PDB file of C-alpha atoms and ligand atoms in Angstrom:
ATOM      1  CA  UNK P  11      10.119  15.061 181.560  1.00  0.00           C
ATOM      2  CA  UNK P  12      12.739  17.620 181.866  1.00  0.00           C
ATOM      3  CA  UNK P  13      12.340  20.979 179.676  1.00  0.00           C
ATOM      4  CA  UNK P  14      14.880  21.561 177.429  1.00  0.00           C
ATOM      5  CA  UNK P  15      15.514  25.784 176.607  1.00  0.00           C
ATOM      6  CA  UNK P  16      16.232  26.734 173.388  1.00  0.00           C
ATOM      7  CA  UNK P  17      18.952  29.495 173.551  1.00  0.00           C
ATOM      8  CA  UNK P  18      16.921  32.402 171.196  1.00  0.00           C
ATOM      9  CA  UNK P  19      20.097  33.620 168.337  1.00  0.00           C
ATOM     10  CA  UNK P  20      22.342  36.789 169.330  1.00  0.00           C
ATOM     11  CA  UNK P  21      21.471  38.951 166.165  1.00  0.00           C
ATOM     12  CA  UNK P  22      24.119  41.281 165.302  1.00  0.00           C
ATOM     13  CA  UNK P  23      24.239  45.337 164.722  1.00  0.00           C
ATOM     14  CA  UNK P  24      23.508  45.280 161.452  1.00  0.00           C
ATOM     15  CA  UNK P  25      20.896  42.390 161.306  1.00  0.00           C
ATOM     16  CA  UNK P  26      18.856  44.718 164.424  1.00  0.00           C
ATOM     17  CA  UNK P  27      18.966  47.876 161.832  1.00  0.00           C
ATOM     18  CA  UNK P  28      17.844  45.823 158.463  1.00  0.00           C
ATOM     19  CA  UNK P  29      19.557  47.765 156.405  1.00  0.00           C
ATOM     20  CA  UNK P  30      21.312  45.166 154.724  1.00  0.00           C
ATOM     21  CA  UNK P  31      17.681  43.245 154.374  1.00  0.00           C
ATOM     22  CA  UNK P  32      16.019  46.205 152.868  1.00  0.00           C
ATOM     23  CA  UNK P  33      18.676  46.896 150.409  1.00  0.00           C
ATOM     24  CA  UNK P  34      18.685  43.605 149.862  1.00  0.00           C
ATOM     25  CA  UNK P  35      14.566  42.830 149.421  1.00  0.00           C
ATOM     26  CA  UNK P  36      14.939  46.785 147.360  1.00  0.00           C
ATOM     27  CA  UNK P  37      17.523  45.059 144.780  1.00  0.00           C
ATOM     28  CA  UNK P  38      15.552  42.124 144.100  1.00  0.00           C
ATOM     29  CA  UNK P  39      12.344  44.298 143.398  1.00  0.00           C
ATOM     30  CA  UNK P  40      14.563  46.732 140.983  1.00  0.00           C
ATOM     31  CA  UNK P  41      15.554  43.245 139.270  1.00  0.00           C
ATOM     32  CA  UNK P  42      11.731  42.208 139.095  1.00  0.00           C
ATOM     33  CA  UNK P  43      11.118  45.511 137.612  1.00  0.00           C
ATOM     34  CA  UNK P  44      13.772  45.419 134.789  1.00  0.00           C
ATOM     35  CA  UNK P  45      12.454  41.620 133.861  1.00  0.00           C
ATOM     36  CA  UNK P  46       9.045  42.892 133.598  1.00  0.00           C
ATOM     37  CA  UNK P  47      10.084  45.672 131.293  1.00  0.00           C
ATOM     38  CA  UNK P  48      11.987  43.444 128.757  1.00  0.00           C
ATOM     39  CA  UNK P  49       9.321  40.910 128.787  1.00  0.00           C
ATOM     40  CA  UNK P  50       6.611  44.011 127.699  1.00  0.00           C
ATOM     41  CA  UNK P  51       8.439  44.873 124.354  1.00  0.00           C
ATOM     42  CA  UNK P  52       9.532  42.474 121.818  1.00  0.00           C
ATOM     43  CA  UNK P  53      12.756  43.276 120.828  1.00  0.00           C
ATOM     44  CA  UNK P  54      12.731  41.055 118.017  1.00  0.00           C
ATOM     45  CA  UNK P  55       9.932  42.790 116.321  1.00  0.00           C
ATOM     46  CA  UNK P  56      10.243  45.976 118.079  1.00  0.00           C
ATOM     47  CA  UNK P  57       7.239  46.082 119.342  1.00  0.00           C
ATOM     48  CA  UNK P  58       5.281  46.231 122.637  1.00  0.00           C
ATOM     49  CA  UNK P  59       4.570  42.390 123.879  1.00  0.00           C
ATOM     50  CA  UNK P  60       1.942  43.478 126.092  1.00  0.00           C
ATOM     51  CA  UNK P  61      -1.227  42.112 124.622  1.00  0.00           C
ATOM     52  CA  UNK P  62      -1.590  39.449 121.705  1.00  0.00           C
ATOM     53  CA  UNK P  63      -3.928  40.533 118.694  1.00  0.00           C
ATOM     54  CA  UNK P  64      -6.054  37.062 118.552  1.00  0.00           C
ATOM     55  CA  UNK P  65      -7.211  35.665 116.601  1.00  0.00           C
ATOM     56  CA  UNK P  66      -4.487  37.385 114.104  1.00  0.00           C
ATOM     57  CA  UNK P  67      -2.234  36.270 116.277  1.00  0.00           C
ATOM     58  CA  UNK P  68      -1.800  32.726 118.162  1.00  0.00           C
ATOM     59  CA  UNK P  69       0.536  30.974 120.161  1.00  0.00           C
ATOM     60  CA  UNK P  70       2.701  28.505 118.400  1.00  0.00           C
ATOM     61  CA  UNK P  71       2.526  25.575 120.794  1.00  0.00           C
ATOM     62  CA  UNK P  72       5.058  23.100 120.940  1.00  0.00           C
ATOM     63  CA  UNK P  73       5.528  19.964 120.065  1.00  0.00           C
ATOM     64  CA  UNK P  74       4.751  18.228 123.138  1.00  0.00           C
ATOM     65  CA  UNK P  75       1.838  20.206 123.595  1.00  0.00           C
ATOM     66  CA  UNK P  76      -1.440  18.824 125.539  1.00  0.00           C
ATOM     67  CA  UNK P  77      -4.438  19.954 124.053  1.00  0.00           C
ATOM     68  CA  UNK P  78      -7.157  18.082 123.087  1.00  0.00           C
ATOM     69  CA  UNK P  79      -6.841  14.086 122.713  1.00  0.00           C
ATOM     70  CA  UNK P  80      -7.506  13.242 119.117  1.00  0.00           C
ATOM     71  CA  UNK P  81      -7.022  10.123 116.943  1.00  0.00           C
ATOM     72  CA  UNK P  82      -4.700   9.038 114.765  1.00  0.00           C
ATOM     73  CA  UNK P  83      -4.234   6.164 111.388  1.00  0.00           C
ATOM     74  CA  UNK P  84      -1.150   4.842 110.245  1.00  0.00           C
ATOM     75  CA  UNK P  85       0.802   6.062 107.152  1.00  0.00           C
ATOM     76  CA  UNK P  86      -1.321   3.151 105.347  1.00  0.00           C
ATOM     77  CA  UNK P  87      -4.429   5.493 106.000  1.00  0.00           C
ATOM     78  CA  UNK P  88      -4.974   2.054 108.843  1.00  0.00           C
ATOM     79  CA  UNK P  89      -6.913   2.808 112.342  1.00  0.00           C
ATOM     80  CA  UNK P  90      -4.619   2.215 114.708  1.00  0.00           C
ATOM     81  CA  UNK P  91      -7.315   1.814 117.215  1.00  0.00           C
ATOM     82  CA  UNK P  92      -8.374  -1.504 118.526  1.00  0.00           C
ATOM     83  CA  UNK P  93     -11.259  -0.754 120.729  1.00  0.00           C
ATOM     84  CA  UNK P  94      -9.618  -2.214 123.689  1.00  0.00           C
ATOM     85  CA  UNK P  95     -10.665   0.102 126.072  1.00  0.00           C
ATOM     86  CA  UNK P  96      -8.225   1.162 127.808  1.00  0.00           C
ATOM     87  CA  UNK P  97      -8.173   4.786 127.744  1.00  0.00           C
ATOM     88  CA  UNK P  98     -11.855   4.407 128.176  1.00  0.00           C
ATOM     89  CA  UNK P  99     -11.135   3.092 131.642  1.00  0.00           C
ATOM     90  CA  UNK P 100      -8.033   5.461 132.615  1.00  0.00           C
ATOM     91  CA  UNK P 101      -9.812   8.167 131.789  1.00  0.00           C
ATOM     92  CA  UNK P 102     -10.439  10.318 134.880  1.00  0.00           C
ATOM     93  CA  UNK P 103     -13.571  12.197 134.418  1.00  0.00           C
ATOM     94  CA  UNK P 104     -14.960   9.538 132.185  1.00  0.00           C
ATOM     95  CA  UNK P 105     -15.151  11.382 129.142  1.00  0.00           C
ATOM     96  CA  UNK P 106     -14.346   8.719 126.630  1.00  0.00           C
ATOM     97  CA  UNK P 107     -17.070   6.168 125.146  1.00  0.00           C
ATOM     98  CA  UNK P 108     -16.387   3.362 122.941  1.00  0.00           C
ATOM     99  CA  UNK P 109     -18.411   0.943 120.897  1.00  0.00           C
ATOM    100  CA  UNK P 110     -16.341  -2.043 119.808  1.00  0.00           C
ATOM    101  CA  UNK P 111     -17.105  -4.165 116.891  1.00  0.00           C
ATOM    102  CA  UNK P 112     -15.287  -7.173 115.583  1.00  0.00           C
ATOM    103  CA  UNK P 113     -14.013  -7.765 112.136  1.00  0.00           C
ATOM    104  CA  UNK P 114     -15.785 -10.244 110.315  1.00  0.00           C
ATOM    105  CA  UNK P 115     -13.145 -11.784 108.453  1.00  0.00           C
ATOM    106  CA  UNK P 116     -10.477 -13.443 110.868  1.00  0.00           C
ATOM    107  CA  UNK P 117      -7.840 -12.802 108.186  1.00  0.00           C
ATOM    108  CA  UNK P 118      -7.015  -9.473 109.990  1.00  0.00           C
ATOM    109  CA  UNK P 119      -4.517  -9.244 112.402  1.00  0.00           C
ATOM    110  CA  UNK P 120      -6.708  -7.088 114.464  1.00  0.00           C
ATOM    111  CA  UNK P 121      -9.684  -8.486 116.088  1.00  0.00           C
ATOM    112  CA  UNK P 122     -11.538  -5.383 117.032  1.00  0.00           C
ATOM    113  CA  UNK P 123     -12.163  -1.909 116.142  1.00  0.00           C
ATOM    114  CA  UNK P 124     -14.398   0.878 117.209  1.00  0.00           C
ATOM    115  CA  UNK P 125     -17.586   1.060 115.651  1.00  0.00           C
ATOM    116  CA  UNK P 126     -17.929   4.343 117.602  1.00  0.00           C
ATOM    117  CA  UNK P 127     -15.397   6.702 119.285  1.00  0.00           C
ATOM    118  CA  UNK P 128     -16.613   9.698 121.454  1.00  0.00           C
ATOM    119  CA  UNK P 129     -15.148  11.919 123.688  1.00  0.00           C
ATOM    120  CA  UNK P 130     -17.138  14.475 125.428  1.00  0.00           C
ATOM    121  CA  UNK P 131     -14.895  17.653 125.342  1.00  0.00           C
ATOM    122  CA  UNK P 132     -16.828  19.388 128.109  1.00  0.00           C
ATOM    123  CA  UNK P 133     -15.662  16.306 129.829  1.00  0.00           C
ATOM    124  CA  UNK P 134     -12.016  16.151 128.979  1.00  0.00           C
ATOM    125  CA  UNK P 135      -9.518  17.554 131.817  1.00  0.00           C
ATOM    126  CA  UNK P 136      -6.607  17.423 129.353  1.00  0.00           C
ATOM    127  CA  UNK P 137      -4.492  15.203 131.545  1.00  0.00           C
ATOM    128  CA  UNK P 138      -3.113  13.040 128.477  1.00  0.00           C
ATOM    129  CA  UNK P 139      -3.743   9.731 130.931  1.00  0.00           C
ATOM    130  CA  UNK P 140      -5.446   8.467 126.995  1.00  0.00           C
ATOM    131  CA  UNK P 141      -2.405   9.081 125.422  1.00  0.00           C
ATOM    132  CA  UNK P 142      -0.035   7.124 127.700  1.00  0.00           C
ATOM    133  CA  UNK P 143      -2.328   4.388 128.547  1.00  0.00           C
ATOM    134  CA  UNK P 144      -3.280   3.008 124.525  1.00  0.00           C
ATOM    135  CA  UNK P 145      -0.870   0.193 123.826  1.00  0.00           C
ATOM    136  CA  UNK P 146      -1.400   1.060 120.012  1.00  0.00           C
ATOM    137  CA  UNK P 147      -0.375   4.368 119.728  1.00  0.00           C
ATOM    138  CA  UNK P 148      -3.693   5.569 118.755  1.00  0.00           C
ATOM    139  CA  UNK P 149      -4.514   8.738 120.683  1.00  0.00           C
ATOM    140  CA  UNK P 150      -2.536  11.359 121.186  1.00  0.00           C
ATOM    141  CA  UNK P 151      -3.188  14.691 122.320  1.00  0.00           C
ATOM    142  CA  UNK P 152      -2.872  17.031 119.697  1.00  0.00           C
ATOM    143  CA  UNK P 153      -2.173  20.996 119.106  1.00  0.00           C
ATOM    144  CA  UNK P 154      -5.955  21.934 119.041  1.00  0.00           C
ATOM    145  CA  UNK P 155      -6.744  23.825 121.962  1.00  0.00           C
ATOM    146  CA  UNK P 156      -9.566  26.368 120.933  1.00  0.00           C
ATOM    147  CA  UNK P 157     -12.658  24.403 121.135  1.00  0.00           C
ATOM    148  CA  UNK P 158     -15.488  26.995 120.501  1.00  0.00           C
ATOM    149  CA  UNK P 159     -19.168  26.070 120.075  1.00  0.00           C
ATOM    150  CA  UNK P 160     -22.841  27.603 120.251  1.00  0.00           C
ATOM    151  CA  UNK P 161     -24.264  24.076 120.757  1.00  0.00           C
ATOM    152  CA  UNK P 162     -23.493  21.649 123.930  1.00  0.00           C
ATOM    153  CA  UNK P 163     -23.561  18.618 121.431  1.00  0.00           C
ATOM    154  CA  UNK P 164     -21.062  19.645 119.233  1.00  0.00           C
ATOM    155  CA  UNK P 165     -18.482  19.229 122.119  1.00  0.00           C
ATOM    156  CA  UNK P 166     -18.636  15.124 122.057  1.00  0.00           C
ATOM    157  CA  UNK P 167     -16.290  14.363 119.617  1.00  0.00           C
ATOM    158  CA  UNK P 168     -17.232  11.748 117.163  1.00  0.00           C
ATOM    159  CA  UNK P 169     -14.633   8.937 115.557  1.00  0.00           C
ATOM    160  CA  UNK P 170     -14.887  11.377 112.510  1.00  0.00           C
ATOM    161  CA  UNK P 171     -14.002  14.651 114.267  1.00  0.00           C
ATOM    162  CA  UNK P 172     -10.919  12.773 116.366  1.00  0.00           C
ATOM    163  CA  UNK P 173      -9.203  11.360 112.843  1.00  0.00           C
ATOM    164  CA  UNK P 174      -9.702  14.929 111.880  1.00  0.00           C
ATOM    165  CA  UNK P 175      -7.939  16.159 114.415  1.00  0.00           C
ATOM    166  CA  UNK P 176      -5.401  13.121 114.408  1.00  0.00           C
ATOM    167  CA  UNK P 177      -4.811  13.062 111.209  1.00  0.00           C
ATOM    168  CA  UNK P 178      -1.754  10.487 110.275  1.00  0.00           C
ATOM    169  CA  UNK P 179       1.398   9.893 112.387  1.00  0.00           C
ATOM    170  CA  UNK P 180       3.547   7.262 111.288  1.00  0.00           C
ATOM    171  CA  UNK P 181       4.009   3.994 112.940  1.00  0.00           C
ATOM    172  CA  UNK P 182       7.604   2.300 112.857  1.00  0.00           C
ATOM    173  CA  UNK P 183       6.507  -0.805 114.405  1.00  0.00           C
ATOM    174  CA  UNK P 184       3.640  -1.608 112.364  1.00  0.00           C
ATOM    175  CA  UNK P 185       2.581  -4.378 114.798  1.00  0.00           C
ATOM    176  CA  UNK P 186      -0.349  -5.414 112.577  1.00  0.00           C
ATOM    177  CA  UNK P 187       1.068  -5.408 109.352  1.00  0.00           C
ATOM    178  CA  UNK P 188       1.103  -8.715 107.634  1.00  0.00           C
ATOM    179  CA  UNK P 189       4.145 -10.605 107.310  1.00  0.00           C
TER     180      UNK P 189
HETATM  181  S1  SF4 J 223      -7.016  13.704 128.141  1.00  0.00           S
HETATM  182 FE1  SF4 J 223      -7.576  12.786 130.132  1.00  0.00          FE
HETATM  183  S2  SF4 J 223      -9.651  13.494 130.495  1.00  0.00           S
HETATM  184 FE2  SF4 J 223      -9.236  13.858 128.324  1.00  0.00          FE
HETATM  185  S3  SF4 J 223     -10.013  12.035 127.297  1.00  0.00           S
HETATM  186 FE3  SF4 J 223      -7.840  11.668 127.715  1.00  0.00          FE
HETATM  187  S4  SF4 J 223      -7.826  10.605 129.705  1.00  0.00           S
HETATM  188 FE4  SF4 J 223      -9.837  11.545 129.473  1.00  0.00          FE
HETATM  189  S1  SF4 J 224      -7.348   4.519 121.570  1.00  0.00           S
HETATM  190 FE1  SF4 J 224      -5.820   3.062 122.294  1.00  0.00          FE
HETATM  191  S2  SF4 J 224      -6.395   2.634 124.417  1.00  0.00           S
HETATM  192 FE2  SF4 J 224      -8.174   3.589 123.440  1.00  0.00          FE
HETATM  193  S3  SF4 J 224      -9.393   1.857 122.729  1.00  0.00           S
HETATM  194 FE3  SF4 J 224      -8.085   2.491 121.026  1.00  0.00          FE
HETATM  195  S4  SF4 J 224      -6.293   1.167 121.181  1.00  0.00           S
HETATM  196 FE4  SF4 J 224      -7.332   1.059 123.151  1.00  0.00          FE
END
């Protein structure tokens, strides 16, 4: 096989000095520097941003924000939940245990629900993979971020701690409302 020589690039006068590189790289550090000074004083509030006083102060997440996966009922005050187990089985680390039950009267729309709900928090990655896996619309991952405890077992989250969290949202399809 014949070797093939790659011609090396001519650089120029001024690329062999630098100059215009260091000036260059020297700018971009002097425009670093003026970034970091307006993002250390809040000029809203005129006051230095440097360090937050929590737990006065907290960040205001947004809307959209992935913190810890929580449960949610209808605007009926209706579990939304029907134990199918889905996000049981997407979840990654395995964090989420259900217990289904079934209803006993087959007058429901719904079949099943979850006689128990847990999510072990020490578990939970945050990934929202819950959240977009539940056909139902029932978990969702919610503002609540600081999860602070003395005792391991108040980290699994019981069915009663996640419609806590949850709270209501309101459905617009109401899929299992009767007709
Ligand atoms: S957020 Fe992710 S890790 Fe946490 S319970 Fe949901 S699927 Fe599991
Ligand atoms: S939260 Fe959603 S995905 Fe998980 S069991 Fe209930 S209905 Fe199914």
């Amino acid at each position: 096989m014949k070797t093939r020589i790659v011609k090396r690039p001519q650089l120029s006068v001024g690329e062999r000095i630098y100059f215009a590189t260091v000036v260059k790289g020297l700018l971009l550090t002097i425009k670093h520097f003026f970034g970091v000074c307006r993002d250390l004083f809040d000029w809203k509030n005129k006051k230095t941003a440097i360090t937050m006083q929590y737990p006065e102060e907290r960040w205001d997440f947004k809307d959209n924000f992935r913190g810890a996966p929580a449960l949610v009922m209808d605007q009926f005050g209706r579990e939304k939940c029907v134990a199918c187990q889905m996000c049981e089985f997407v979840c990654p680390p395995k964090a989420i245990t259900i217990w289904p039950a079934e209803f006993a009267t087959k007058d429901n729309n719904v079949e099943k629900f979850p006689d128990r709900f847990e999510i072990d928090m020490l578990r939970c990655i945050y990934c929202g993979f819950c959240e977009e896996a539940c056909p139902e619309e029932a978990i969702f991952l919610v503002k609540e971020a600081e999860l602070v405890h003395t005792d391991k077992k108040d980290f699994i989250h019981d069915k009663g701690k996640l419609y806590e969290m949850g709270g209501i949202r309101e459905d617009r399809i109401l899929k299992w409302q009767h007709k």
